[in-house]
Short mmCIF file of C-alpha atoms in Angstrom, two decimals:
data_model
loop_
_atom_site.label_atom_id
_atom_site.label_comp_id
_atom_site.label_asym_id
_atom_site.label_seq_id
_atom_site.Cartn_x
_atom_site.Cartn_y
_atom_site.Cartn_z
CA MET A 278 52.32 -47.05 18.51
CA ILE A 279 49.49 -48.67 16.46
CA LYS A 280 50.31 -52.00 14.82
CA THR A 281 47.16 -53.89 14.46
CA VAL A 282 43.80 -52.52 13.59
CA ALA A 283 40.42 -54.07 13.99
CA ILE A 284 38.04 -53.78 11.20
CA GLN A 285 34.43 -54.46 10.57
CA GLY A 286 34.16 -56.88 7.50
CA VAL A 287 36.79 -58.91 5.65
CA LYS A 288 39.73 -57.49 3.67
CA GLY A 289 38.38 -55.58 0.82
CA SER A 290 35.76 -53.98 2.85
CA PHE A 291 35.42 -50.10 3.07
CA HIS A 292 36.91 -50.43 6.60
CA HIS A 293 40.07 -52.06 5.09
CA ILE A 294 40.38 -49.43 2.55
CA VAL A 295 40.25 -46.76 5.44
CA SER A 296 42.87 -48.68 7.47
CA GLN A 297 45.08 -48.38 4.38
CA GLN A 298 44.56 -44.61 3.83
CA PHE A 299 44.67 -43.58 7.41
CA PHE A 300 47.75 -45.62 8.53
CA ASP A 301 49.43 -47.35 5.38
CA LYS A 302 48.95 -50.34 3.15
CA THR A 303 51.40 -52.41 5.55
CA ILE A 304 49.08 -52.04 8.56
CA ASP A 305 48.10 -55.50 10.08
CA VAL A 306 44.10 -55.88 10.08
CA SER A 307 42.04 -58.18 12.11
CA GLU A 308 38.73 -59.00 10.57
CA TYR A 309 35.50 -58.99 12.75
CA LEU A 310 32.10 -59.65 11.45
CA THR A 311 30.45 -57.26 13.75
CA PHE A 312 31.15 -53.93 15.49
CA ASP A 313 30.71 -55.84 18.68
CA GLY A 314 33.50 -57.99 17.97
CA VAL A 315 35.65 -55.00 16.76
CA VAL A 316 35.18 -53.34 20.20
CA ASP A 317 35.73 -56.57 22.16
CA SER A 318 39.00 -56.97 20.49
CA ILE A 319 40.41 -53.69 21.50
CA MET A 320 39.01 -53.99 24.95
CA ASN A 321 40.82 -57.17 25.28
CA ALA A 322 43.98 -55.53 23.91
CA LYS A 323 44.03 -57.96 20.86
CA ASN A 324 44.20 -54.93 18.71
CA ASP A 325 45.68 -51.34 19.33
CA ALA A 326 42.84 -49.56 17.46
CA ALA A 327 39.51 -50.05 15.54
CA ILE A 328 37.96 -48.35 12.66
CA MET A 329 34.24 -47.74 12.86
CA ALA A 330 31.82 -46.15 10.36
CA ILE A 331 30.07 -43.59 12.12
CA GLU A 332 28.05 -41.64 9.59
CA ASN A 333 27.30 -41.16 5.85
CA SER A 334 25.94 -38.52 3.81
CA ILE A 335 22.87 -40.45 2.85
CA ALA A 336 21.48 -42.37 6.13
CA GLY A 337 23.04 -40.22 8.63
CA SER A 338 24.68 -41.35 11.83
CA ILE A 339 25.15 -44.98 12.72
CA ILE A 340 23.70 -44.55 16.08
CA PRO A 341 24.77 -47.98 17.67
CA ASN A 342 28.43 -47.16 16.93
CA TYR A 343 28.03 -43.99 18.99
CA ALA A 344 26.53 -46.04 21.67
CA LEU A 345 29.50 -48.53 21.63
CA ILE A 346 32.06 -45.64 22.02
CA ASP A 347 29.98 -44.06 24.58
CA ASN A 348 29.25 -47.33 26.65
CA PHE A 349 32.71 -48.60 26.49
CA GLY A 350 34.41 -45.37 27.24
CA LEU A 351 36.42 -45.58 23.95
CA HIS A 352 38.40 -42.62 22.63
CA ILE A 353 38.36 -41.18 19.21
CA VAL A 354 41.92 -40.63 18.08
CA GLY A 355 41.05 -39.80 14.51
CA GLU A 356 38.62 -39.40 11.71
CA HIS A 357 38.70 -40.32 7.95
CA TYR A 358 36.25 -39.56 5.09
CA LEU A 359 35.97 -42.15 2.37
CA ASP A 360 34.16 -41.70 -0.89
CA ILE A 361 32.14 -44.80 -1.28
CA GLN A 362 31.71 -46.09 -4.72
CA HIS A 363 29.79 -49.46 -5.07
CA HIS A 364 30.55 -51.63 -7.96
CA LEU A 365 28.51 -54.65 -9.14
CA MET A 366 30.85 -57.77 -9.52
CA ALA A 367 30.65 -61.31 -10.28
CA LEU A 368 32.74 -64.25 -11.64
CA PRO A 369 34.34 -63.45 -15.04
CA ASN A 370 32.47 -64.02 -18.12
CA GLN A 371 29.04 -63.52 -16.40
CA THR A 372 26.65 -60.80 -17.86
CA ILE A 373 24.09 -58.83 -15.78
CA GLU A 374 21.36 -60.92 -17.49
CA ASP A 375 23.15 -64.16 -15.95
CA ILE A 376 22.74 -62.56 -12.39
CA LYS A 377 19.74 -63.85 -10.41
CA GLU A 378 20.81 -62.96 -6.72
CA VAL A 379 22.70 -59.91 -5.28
CA TYR A 380 23.81 -60.32 -1.90
CA SER A 381 25.21 -57.28 0.04
CA HIS A 382 25.03 -54.98 3.32
CA PRO A 383 21.63 -53.48 3.86
CA MET A 384 23.21 -50.13 3.61
CA ALA A 385 24.71 -50.90 0.13
CA LEU A 386 21.64 -52.27 -1.16
CA LEU A 387 19.67 -49.11 0.06
CA GLN A 388 22.13 -46.84 -1.63
CA CYS A 389 21.87 -48.83 -4.88
CA LYS A 390 18.23 -49.35 -5.04
CA ALA A 391 17.48 -47.32 -7.99
CA PHE A 392 19.88 -49.07 -10.19
CA PHE A 393 18.26 -52.52 -9.74
CA LYS A 394 14.70 -51.09 -10.76
CA LYS A 395 15.94 -51.67 -14.27
CA PHE A 396 16.46 -55.30 -13.42
CA PRO A 397 13.48 -56.71 -11.98
CA HIS A 398 14.92 -60.34 -12.50
CA ILE A 399 17.47 -59.74 -9.79
CA LYS A 400 16.53 -60.44 -6.19
CA LEU A 401 18.27 -58.36 -3.57
CA ILE A 402 19.24 -60.18 -0.29
CA GLU A 403 20.76 -58.64 2.75
CA ASP A 404 24.14 -59.82 4.08
CA LYS A 405 26.64 -59.07 6.75
CA ASP A 406 29.23 -57.42 4.61
CA THR A 407 29.94 -56.14 1.31
CA ALA A 408 33.39 -57.73 0.64
CA GLU A 409 32.49 -61.07 2.27
CA VAL A 410 30.07 -61.79 -0.55
CA ALA A 411 32.86 -61.18 -3.00
CA GLN A 412 35.19 -63.50 -1.10
CA ARG A 413 32.33 -66.07 -1.14
CA ILE A 414 31.64 -65.92 -4.77
CA GLN A 415 35.32 -66.55 -5.28
CA ALA A 416 35.70 -69.12 -2.83
CA ASN A 417 32.61 -71.27 -3.90
CA GLN A 418 32.78 -70.28 -7.69
CA LEU A 419 29.23 -69.14 -7.35
CA LYS A 420 27.45 -68.53 -10.74
CA ASN A 421 24.41 -66.19 -11.21
CA VAL A 422 25.17 -64.29 -8.03
CA ALA A 423 26.65 -60.94 -7.82
CA ALA A 424 28.17 -58.82 -4.96
CA ILE A 425 28.18 -54.97 -4.33
CA ALA A 426 31.49 -53.95 -3.13
CA SER A 427 34.71 -51.86 -3.60
CA ARG A 428 37.06 -51.97 -6.32
CA LEU A 429 39.74 -53.53 -3.88
CA ALA A 430 37.34 -56.38 -3.22
CA SER A 431 37.07 -57.00 -7.05
CA GLU A 432 40.75 -57.00 -7.29
CA LEU A 433 41.46 -59.26 -4.08
CA PHE A 434 38.92 -61.72 -5.17
CA GLN A 435 39.40 -61.69 -8.91
CA LEU A 436 35.81 -60.71 -9.73
CA GLN A 437 34.83 -58.93 -12.83
CA ILE A 438 33.00 -55.60 -12.54
CA LEU A 439 29.69 -55.53 -14.32
CA SER A 440 28.59 -52.12 -13.57
CA GLU A 441 30.50 -49.39 -11.94
CA SER A 442 29.56 -46.77 -9.23
CA ILE A 443 25.98 -47.98 -8.98
CA GLN A 444 24.86 -46.16 -6.18
CA THR A 445 22.04 -43.58 -6.69
CA ILE A 446 23.82 -40.77 -5.17
CA LYS A 447 27.16 -40.37 -6.92
CA HIS A 448 28.85 -38.47 -4.27
CA ASN A 449 28.52 -40.71 -1.30
CA GLU A 450 30.86 -40.23 1.59
CA THR A 451 31.36 -41.95 4.72
CA ARG A 452 32.96 -40.75 7.82
CA PHE A 453 35.14 -43.11 9.94
CA PHE A 454 36.38 -42.79 13.44
CA ILE A 455 39.65 -44.34 14.47
CA VAL A 456 39.17 -45.47 18.27
CA LYS A 457 41.38 -46.54 21.16
CA THR A 458 40.84 -47.71 24.72
CA LYS A 459 43.48 -44.86 25.64
CA ASN A 460 43.05 -41.05 25.12
CA SER A 461 44.99 -39.44 22.14
CA GLU A 462 48.50 -39.23 21.93
CA ILE A 463 48.19 -36.50 19.28
CA PRO A 464 50.34 -33.43 20.18
CA GLU A 465 47.83 -30.52 21.31
CA ILE A 466 49.16 -28.16 18.56
CA GLU A 467 47.71 -30.72 16.18
CA ILE A 468 44.22 -31.17 17.69
CA ASN A 469 41.70 -28.90 16.09
CA LYS A 470 38.45 -31.03 16.47
CA ALA A 471 36.62 -32.75 19.31
CA SER A 472 33.47 -35.13 19.73
CA ILE A 473 31.65 -34.21 22.99
CA LYS A 474 28.52 -35.73 24.72
CA PHE A 475 26.46 -33.77 27.26
CA GLU A 476 22.72 -33.94 28.68
CA LEU A 477 20.49 -31.32 29.22
CA ASP A 478 17.04 -30.90 31.25
CA HIS A 479 14.35 -29.91 29.06
CA LYS A 480 14.30 -26.13 30.35
CA ARG A 481 13.52 -23.81 27.66
CA GLY A 482 16.73 -22.37 25.97
CA SER A 483 19.22 -24.62 27.86
CA LEU A 484 20.62 -25.91 24.45
CA ALA A 485 20.81 -22.31 23.14
CA THR A 486 22.73 -21.11 26.02
CA ILE A 487 25.40 -24.00 25.62
CA LEU A 488 25.54 -23.21 22.03
CA ASN A 489 26.29 -19.43 22.91
CA VAL A 490 29.24 -20.77 24.99
CA LEU A 491 30.62 -22.47 22.06
CA SER A 492 30.17 -19.70 19.71
CA ASP A 493 31.69 -17.05 22.51
CA CYS A 494 34.68 -19.46 22.75
CA LYS A 495 35.16 -19.33 18.82
CA LEU A 496 34.31 -23.02 18.34
CA ASN A 497 32.49 -23.87 15.34
CA LEU A 498 29.83 -26.46 15.56
CA THR A 499 30.00 -29.10 12.59
CA LYS A 500 27.46 -31.75 13.84
CA ILE A 501 24.63 -31.79 16.53
CA GLN A 502 22.49 -34.76 17.17
CA SER A 503 19.93 -35.17 20.12
CA LEU A 504 19.68 -38.89 20.99
CA PRO A 505 17.23 -40.59 23.27
CA LYS A 506 18.48 -41.73 26.49
CA ILE A 507 18.40 -45.50 26.66
CA GLU A 508 15.81 -46.76 29.60
CA THR A 509 14.82 -43.13 29.93
CA PRO A 510 12.82 -42.78 26.73
CA TRP A 511 12.63 -39.04 25.23
CA LYS A 512 15.17 -37.65 27.53
CA TYR A 513 17.98 -36.85 25.24
CA ALA A 514 21.67 -36.47 25.19
CA PHE A 515 23.41 -34.35 22.77
CA PHE A 516 26.47 -35.45 20.58
CA VAL A 517 28.20 -32.52 19.22
CA ASP A 518 31.38 -32.07 17.12
CA VAL A 519 33.36 -28.77 17.20
CA THR A 520 36.24 -27.51 15.38
CA PHE A 521 38.61 -24.72 16.64
CA ASP A 522 41.94 -22.76 15.55
CA ALA A 523 43.32 -22.66 19.26
CA TYR A 524 43.23 -25.36 21.37
CA SER A 525 43.01 -22.97 24.44
CA ASP A 526 39.85 -21.72 23.14
CA TYR A 527 38.50 -25.34 23.38
CA ILE A 528 39.94 -25.77 27.00
CA LYS A 529 38.14 -22.71 27.97
CA ALA A 530 34.81 -23.91 26.30
CA LYS A 531 35.43 -27.20 27.98
CA SER A 532 35.65 -25.95 31.51
CA ILE A 533 32.53 -23.99 31.14
CA MET A 534 30.54 -26.90 29.49
CA LYS A 535 31.63 -29.12 32.72
CA ILE A 536 29.71 -26.81 34.77
CA MET A 537 26.79 -25.97 32.82
CA ALA A 538 25.87 -29.38 31.17
CA GLN A 539 24.97 -32.66 32.81
CA ASP A 540 27.22 -35.64 32.56
CA PHE A 541 29.70 -33.72 29.93
CA LYS A 542 31.96 -36.25 28.44
CA VAL A 543 34.76 -35.90 25.82
CA LEU A 544 34.51 -38.73 23.43
CA GLY A 545 37.63 -37.44 21.55
CA GLU A 546 40.10 -34.91 20.60
CA TYR A 547 41.79 -35.26 17.09
CA LYS A 548 42.77 -33.81 13.89
CA ASN A 549 40.13 -32.52 11.54
CA ALA A 550 40.43 -34.42 8.33
CA ARG A 551 38.31 -31.65 6.58
CA LEU A 552 40.80 -28.85 6.18
CA MET B 198 -11.48 -37.39 6.45
CA ILE B 199 -9.29 -40.27 6.86
CA LYS B 200 -10.92 -43.57 5.80
CA THR B 201 -7.82 -45.63 4.59
CA VAL B 202 -4.31 -45.68 6.04
CA ALA B 203 -1.01 -47.03 4.36
CA ILE B 204 1.21 -48.99 6.78
CA GLN B 205 4.52 -50.60 6.27
CA GLY B 206 4.16 -54.29 7.00
CA VAL B 207 1.31 -56.60 7.17
CA LYS B 208 -1.62 -56.85 9.74
CA GLY B 209 -0.22 -57.52 13.22
CA SER B 210 2.71 -55.28 12.45
CA PHE B 211 3.55 -52.27 15.02
CA HIS B 212 2.42 -50.05 12.13
CA HIS B 213 -0.89 -51.99 12.25
CA ILE B 214 -1.23 -51.45 15.99
CA VAL B 215 -0.51 -47.76 15.75
CA SER B 216 -3.12 -47.40 13.13
CA GLN B 217 -5.60 -48.93 15.56
CA GLN B 218 -4.36 -46.77 18.59
CA PHE B 219 -4.36 -43.43 16.62
CA PHE B 220 -7.63 -44.09 14.58
CA ASP B 221 -9.68 -46.88 15.82
CA LYS B 222 -9.88 -50.66 15.24
CA THR B 223 -12.16 -50.36 12.33
CA ILE B 224 -9.79 -48.14 10.15
CA ASP B 225 -9.08 -49.80 6.85
CA VAL B 226 -5.61 -50.54 6.34
CA SER B 227 -3.52 -51.13 3.25
CA GLU B 228 -0.46 -53.22 3.59
CA TYR B 229 2.92 -52.25 1.82
CA LEU B 230 6.30 -54.01 2.27
CA THR B 231 8.35 -50.97 1.97
CA PHE B 232 8.10 -47.26 3.09
CA ASP B 233 8.59 -46.22 -0.63
CA GLY B 234 5.45 -48.36 -1.29
CA VAL B 235 3.65 -46.61 1.52
CA VAL B 236 4.52 -43.22 0.20
CA ASP B 237 3.58 -44.01 -3.40
CA SER B 238 0.25 -45.04 -2.31
CA ILE B 239 -0.64 -41.62 -0.60
CA MET B 240 0.98 -39.91 -3.63
CA ASN B 241 -1.37 -41.67 -5.90
CA ALA B 242 -4.31 -41.02 -3.75
CA LYS B 243 -4.96 -44.78 -3.01
CA ASN B 244 -4.58 -43.96 0.80
CA ASP B 245 -5.80 -41.02 2.52
CA ALA B 246 -2.64 -41.14 5.13
CA ALA B 247 0.22 -43.24 6.05
CA ILE B 248 1.86 -44.15 9.22
CA MET B 249 5.69 -44.26 9.29
CA ALA B 250 7.87 -45.13 11.98
CA ILE B 251 10.40 -42.10 12.58
CA GLU B 252 12.53 -42.86 15.48
CA ASN B 253 13.01 -45.18 18.38
CA SER B 254 14.65 -44.88 21.96
CA ILE B 255 17.45 -47.27 20.99
CA ALA B 256 18.55 -46.75 17.43
CA GLY B 257 17.60 -43.06 16.98
CA SER B 258 15.99 -41.46 13.92
CA ILE B 259 15.09 -43.57 10.82
CA ILE B 260 16.72 -40.95 8.40
CA PRO B 261 15.49 -42.49 5.23
CA ASN B 262 11.92 -41.77 6.39
CA TYR B 263 12.64 -38.16 7.06
CA ALA B 264 14.07 -38.09 3.41
CA LEU B 265 10.82 -39.46 2.12
CA ILE B 266 8.71 -36.95 3.95
CA ASP B 267 11.06 -34.03 2.97
CA ASN B 268 11.54 -35.08 -0.76
CA PHE B 269 7.89 -35.71 -1.38
CA GLY B 270 6.70 -32.68 0.48
CA LEU B 271 4.53 -34.76 2.84
CA HIS B 272 2.76 -33.13 5.80
CA ILE B 273 2.98 -34.61 9.25
CA VAL B 274 -0.50 -34.40 10.76
CA GLY B 275 -0.01 -36.42 13.91
CA GLU B 276 2.49 -38.38 16.03
CA HIS B 277 2.02 -41.45 18.18
CA TYR B 278 4.30 -43.25 20.59
CA LEU B 279 4.10 -47.09 21.07
CA ASP B 280 5.89 -49.25 23.57
CA ILE B 281 7.47 -51.73 21.42
CA GLN B 282 7.29 -55.29 23.14
CA HIS B 283 8.94 -58.13 21.03
CA HIS B 284 7.78 -61.55 21.69
CA LEU B 285 9.24 -65.04 20.38
CA MET B 286 6.51 -67.05 18.74
CA ALA B 287 6.09 -70.34 16.89
CA LEU B 288 3.49 -72.96 16.01
CA PRO B 289 1.82 -74.44 19.19
CA ASN B 290 3.67 -77.32 20.89
CA GLN B 291 7.05 -76.09 19.72
CA THR B 292 9.63 -75.56 22.46
CA ILE B 293 12.56 -73.09 22.26
CA GLU B 294 14.73 -76.17 21.88
CA ASP B 295 13.05 -77.09 18.66
CA ILE B 296 13.69 -73.61 17.17
CA LYS B 297 16.47 -73.58 14.62
CA GLU B 298 16.01 -70.13 12.92
CA VAL B 299 14.44 -66.95 13.91
CA TYR B 300 13.44 -64.50 11.12
CA SER B 301 12.73 -60.94 11.89
CA HIS B 302 13.19 -57.25 10.80
CA PRO B 303 16.83 -56.08 11.40
CA MET B 304 15.86 -53.56 14.03
CA ALA B 305 13.85 -56.39 16.08
CA LEU B 306 16.87 -58.67 15.83
CA LEU B 307 19.18 -55.83 16.90
CA GLN B 308 17.08 -54.94 19.85
CA CYS B 309 16.74 -58.79 21.07
CA LYS B 310 20.41 -59.83 20.26
CA ALA B 311 21.26 -60.37 24.06
CA PHE B 312 18.30 -62.82 24.68
CA PHE B 313 19.85 -65.07 21.81
CA LYS B 314 23.26 -65.23 23.41
CA LYS B 315 21.67 -68.09 25.88
CA PHE B 316 20.52 -70.02 22.70
CA PRO B 317 23.44 -70.53 20.46
CA HIS B 318 21.77 -73.11 18.35
CA ILE B 319 19.38 -70.49 16.83
CA LYS B 320 20.50 -68.88 13.78
CA LEU B 321 19.10 -65.31 13.41
CA ILE B 322 18.10 -64.21 9.87
CA GLU B 323 17.11 -60.78 8.61
CA ASP B 324 13.62 -60.43 7.15
CA LYS B 325 11.54 -57.70 5.91
CA ASP B 326 8.90 -57.50 8.42
CA THR B 327 8.21 -58.80 12.01
CA ALA B 328 4.58 -59.79 11.59
CA GLU B 329 4.98 -61.06 7.96
CA VAL B 330 7.18 -63.86 9.40
CA ALA B 331 4.52 -64.92 12.00
CA GLN B 332 1.96 -64.95 8.97
CA ARG B 333 4.21 -67.20 6.86
CA ILE B 334 4.91 -69.75 9.74
CA GLN B 335 1.12 -70.04 10.14
CA ALA B 336 0.52 -70.28 6.22
CA ASN B 337 3.25 -72.78 5.66
CA GLN B 338 2.95 -74.55 9.02
CA LEU B 339 6.73 -73.98 9.37
CA LYS B 340 8.29 -76.14 12.23
CA ASN B 341 11.76 -75.10 13.86
CA VAL B 342 11.22 -71.46 12.98
CA ALA B 343 10.09 -68.58 15.31
CA ALA B 344 9.20 -65.06 14.63
CA ILE B 345 9.79 -62.03 16.84
CA ALA B 346 6.73 -59.87 16.56
CA SER B 347 3.78 -58.41 18.51
CA ARG B 348 1.09 -59.86 20.69
CA LEU B 349 -1.27 -58.90 17.90
CA ALA B 350 0.66 -60.97 15.39
CA SER B 351 0.41 -63.98 17.55
CA GLU B 352 -3.41 -63.54 18.12
CA LEU B 353 -3.79 -62.85 14.31
CA PHE B 354 -1.72 -65.91 13.03
CA GLN B 355 -2.54 -68.21 15.94
CA LEU B 356 1.05 -68.74 17.19
CA GLN B 357 2.03 -69.59 20.69
CA ILE B 358 4.35 -67.20 22.58
CA LEU B 359 7.60 -68.96 23.69
CA SER B 360 9.10 -65.96 25.47
CA GLU B 361 7.64 -62.68 26.29
CA SER B 362 9.38 -59.10 25.70
CA ILE B 363 12.67 -60.56 24.70
CA GLN B 364 14.11 -57.22 23.73
CA THR B 365 17.15 -56.11 25.84
CA ILE B 366 15.90 -52.89 27.00
CA LYS B 367 12.67 -53.23 28.46
CA HIS B 368 11.25 -49.86 27.95
CA ASN B 369 11.42 -49.41 24.16
CA GLU B 370 9.60 -46.86 22.61
CA THR B 371 9.02 -45.80 18.99
CA ARG B 372 7.63 -42.65 17.54
CA PHE B 373 5.43 -42.66 14.40
CA PHE B 374 4.26 -39.76 12.37
CA ILE B 375 0.89 -39.92 10.48
CA VAL B 376 1.56 -38.02 7.22
CA LYS B 377 -0.53 -36.82 4.56
CA THR B 378 -0.08 -35.13 1.07
CA LYS B 379 -2.18 -32.23 2.27
CA ASN B 380 -1.41 -30.07 5.27
CA SER B 381 -3.23 -30.51 8.64
CA GLU B 382 -6.82 -29.84 9.24
CA ILE B 383 -6.26 -29.59 12.81
CA PRO B 384 -7.79 -26.57 14.54
CA GLU B 385 -5.23 -24.18 15.48
CA ILE B 386 -6.11 -24.17 19.13
CA GLU B 387 -5.02 -27.99 19.21
CA ILE B 388 -1.70 -27.48 17.48
CA ASN B 389 1.19 -27.40 20.00
CA LYS B 390 4.03 -29.12 18.29
CA ALA B 391 5.70 -28.56 14.98
CA SER B 392 8.54 -30.36 13.02
CA ILE B 393 10.65 -27.84 10.92
CA LYS B 394 13.64 -28.04 8.67
CA PHE B 395 16.11 -25.40 7.74
CA GLU B 396 19.74 -25.06 6.53
CA LEU B 397 22.51 -22.78 7.95
CA ASP B 398 25.76 -21.87 6.54
CA HIS B 399 28.72 -22.87 8.53
CA LYS B 400 29.16 -19.43 10.18
CA ARG B 401 30.12 -19.62 13.88
CA GLY B 402 27.20 -19.20 15.99
CA SER B 403 24.53 -19.34 13.27
CA LEU B 404 22.63 -22.35 14.85
CA ALA B 405 22.83 -20.63 18.29
CA THR B 406 21.33 -17.52 16.86
CA ILE B 407 18.33 -19.55 15.51
CA LEU B 408 17.95 -21.52 18.84
CA ASN B 409 17.96 -17.96 20.74
CA VAL B 410 15.11 -17.08 18.45
CA LEU B 411 13.15 -20.11 19.44
CA SER B 412 13.82 -19.70 23.13
CA ASP B 413 12.89 -15.96 23.02
CA CYS B 414 9.57 -16.91 21.43
CA LYS B 415 8.85 -19.37 24.25
CA LEU B 416 9.31 -22.41 22.05
CA ASN B 417 10.82 -25.60 23.64
CA LEU B 418 13.20 -27.71 21.62
CA THR B 419 12.54 -31.46 21.86
CA LYS B 420 14.58 -32.79 19.38
CA ILE B 421 17.50 -31.56 17.08
CA GLN B 422 19.59 -33.28 14.37
CA SER B 423 21.75 -32.07 11.94
CA LEU B 424 21.87 -34.05 8.69
CA PRO B 425 24.13 -34.11 5.69
CA LYS B 426 22.84 -32.55 2.59
CA ILE B 427 22.59 -35.27 -0.16
CA GLU B 428 24.74 -34.36 -3.16
CA THR B 429 26.57 -31.81 -1.04
CA PRO B 430 28.48 -33.86 1.69
CA TRP B 431 28.91 -32.34 4.98
CA LYS B 432 26.69 -29.47 4.35
CA TYR B 433 24.10 -29.86 7.05
CA ALA B 434 20.30 -29.31 7.26
CA PHE B 435 18.73 -29.16 10.67
CA PHE B 436 15.61 -31.03 11.50
CA VAL B 437 14.09 -29.77 14.64
CA ASP B 438 10.99 -30.44 16.72
CA VAL B 439 9.49 -27.72 18.97
CA THR B 440 6.49 -27.50 21.44
CA PHE B 441 4.65 -24.50 22.29
CA ASP B 442 1.71 -23.07 24.56
CA ALA B 443 0.47 -20.59 22.47
CA TYR B 444 0.11 -21.10 18.50
CA SER B 445 0.78 -17.34 18.14
CA ASP B 446 4.37 -17.65 19.75
CA TYR B 447 5.12 -20.37 17.01
CA ILE B 448 3.79 -18.11 14.33
CA LYS B 449 6.16 -15.42 15.33
CA ALA B 450 9.15 -17.63 15.59
CA LYS B 451 8.11 -18.97 12.02
CA SER B 452 8.21 -15.55 10.55
CA ILE B 453 11.72 -14.66 12.07
CA MET B 454 13.20 -18.16 11.04
CA LYS B 455 11.82 -17.82 7.52
CA ILE B 456 14.10 -14.64 7.36
CA MET B 457 17.11 -15.89 9.16
CA ALA B 458 17.50 -19.51 7.97
CA GLN B 459 17.87 -20.81 4.43
CA ASP B 460 15.18 -23.09 3.06
CA PHE B 461 13.14 -22.96 6.02
CA LYS B 462 10.28 -25.51 5.75
CA VAL B 463 7.54 -26.73 8.02
CA LEU B 464 7.11 -30.48 7.83
CA GLY B 465 4.05 -30.60 9.77
CA GLU B 466 2.21 -28.87 12.60
CA TYR B 467 0.18 -31.28 14.91
CA LYS B 468 -0.73 -32.13 18.33
CA ASN B 469 1.87 -33.19 20.96
CA ALA B 470 1.27 -36.77 22.03
CA ARG B 471 3.43 -36.51 25.01
CA LEU B 472 1.43 -34.25 27.38
#
């Protein structure tokens, strides 16, 4: 039973929104400034689960978060997709001409870069979190400063939205994982997606052979990424997501992959959020 | 003929080191604070080529740089691997106890995070570039401030190294692309690696089929990455690197992939730097 969830960022952050949508609005959230802190908290049983952004449709995978899941042996028990809308917000009665500095997370700044070309008087400054800046503007009554954050953040911290959806690419989705230290308690019948990891030597066609197995077992590949093995540069591990209709097909593919690939590992078995 | 090269960062940066190693120490470099600036400069023919970090063995691919190469139709004409060693440096006669703030690029801070756990009195602050901080410390004679940068930066800006190779993972390689607006002028006989991009519909086994073609044509896959298609979330394009012994094998595979995959595109054909 999941009662408390660790999130990266403060209330009003996109991780907070995901916790409300995946569970419900009454879920207890614990705020951490870093993903390391989030993972520490579930390893020490301070929280039952954690929410971690894993990829977005602009910048691709958040590799350090894959590394955390892999290194700490965490289990992915769910996924959630959130349409990220970035709004520019400041204390009430400020106009965009009043704003001299915008603080936000590097990813948010990157996604809104084009918008600020029209406002060369505004300095963009990297910060730890999107919503935490909104909180700070309210707490310290900061004038001439704006945040890029969610609508929830503007509501929680009583800021006025100066400009809506300022991200360059209007359709901007981020995928989140819900992770636990223990494996999924989802009934098999509901499991139709899995994230796996394996390593291969660089023999010609070794990856094609594995993908043929997946295909023969009626698994669909929805993501593949070769990743350098740390401390062994340019030896790659593969992170793969598969979807399937029958759990038995997946079990069959898993038993073959265990034999054919090196260091085969299931990162999680869960319900596809994209049906 | 390549006479001037655009680099991200200032002299003393890792991009500068790559320019010296790939060309020679006399190559003219133009400094840009962003990769957008680097690309602008070759699009406007201000420089003959650009150097762009594309992946490292810790954080994986630098996806926005793949997007720049793809969107501007640039051509990869070479690759270079650099063993990144981060050193902590400050004005002479400062000890690590004197240091209150360390400014560096977010990637460098991430890679050196563990080192600073022993020094909780030091505040880590994200900055635009590694070497530019070294330059600034010298220019403004900043005390109590350190940079994380290359040995070349410490030499150019007369800083003293307080601690050597402070990155957590000692073997830390970054791969760089040399890109131009025109295709490679490398003789065919020297070309044994290519970076390609294609899209596939999500039909089961479509990727396996393509990889079988590569394997049948005697191409080795050294990297694969599925990437979300911008503006069409969760439709993926594939970025693949292949190596080969015979250029004719690659030509054959290319002609088949053009027919089988959607939006097949060659990002570059060049000499493998990992022989």
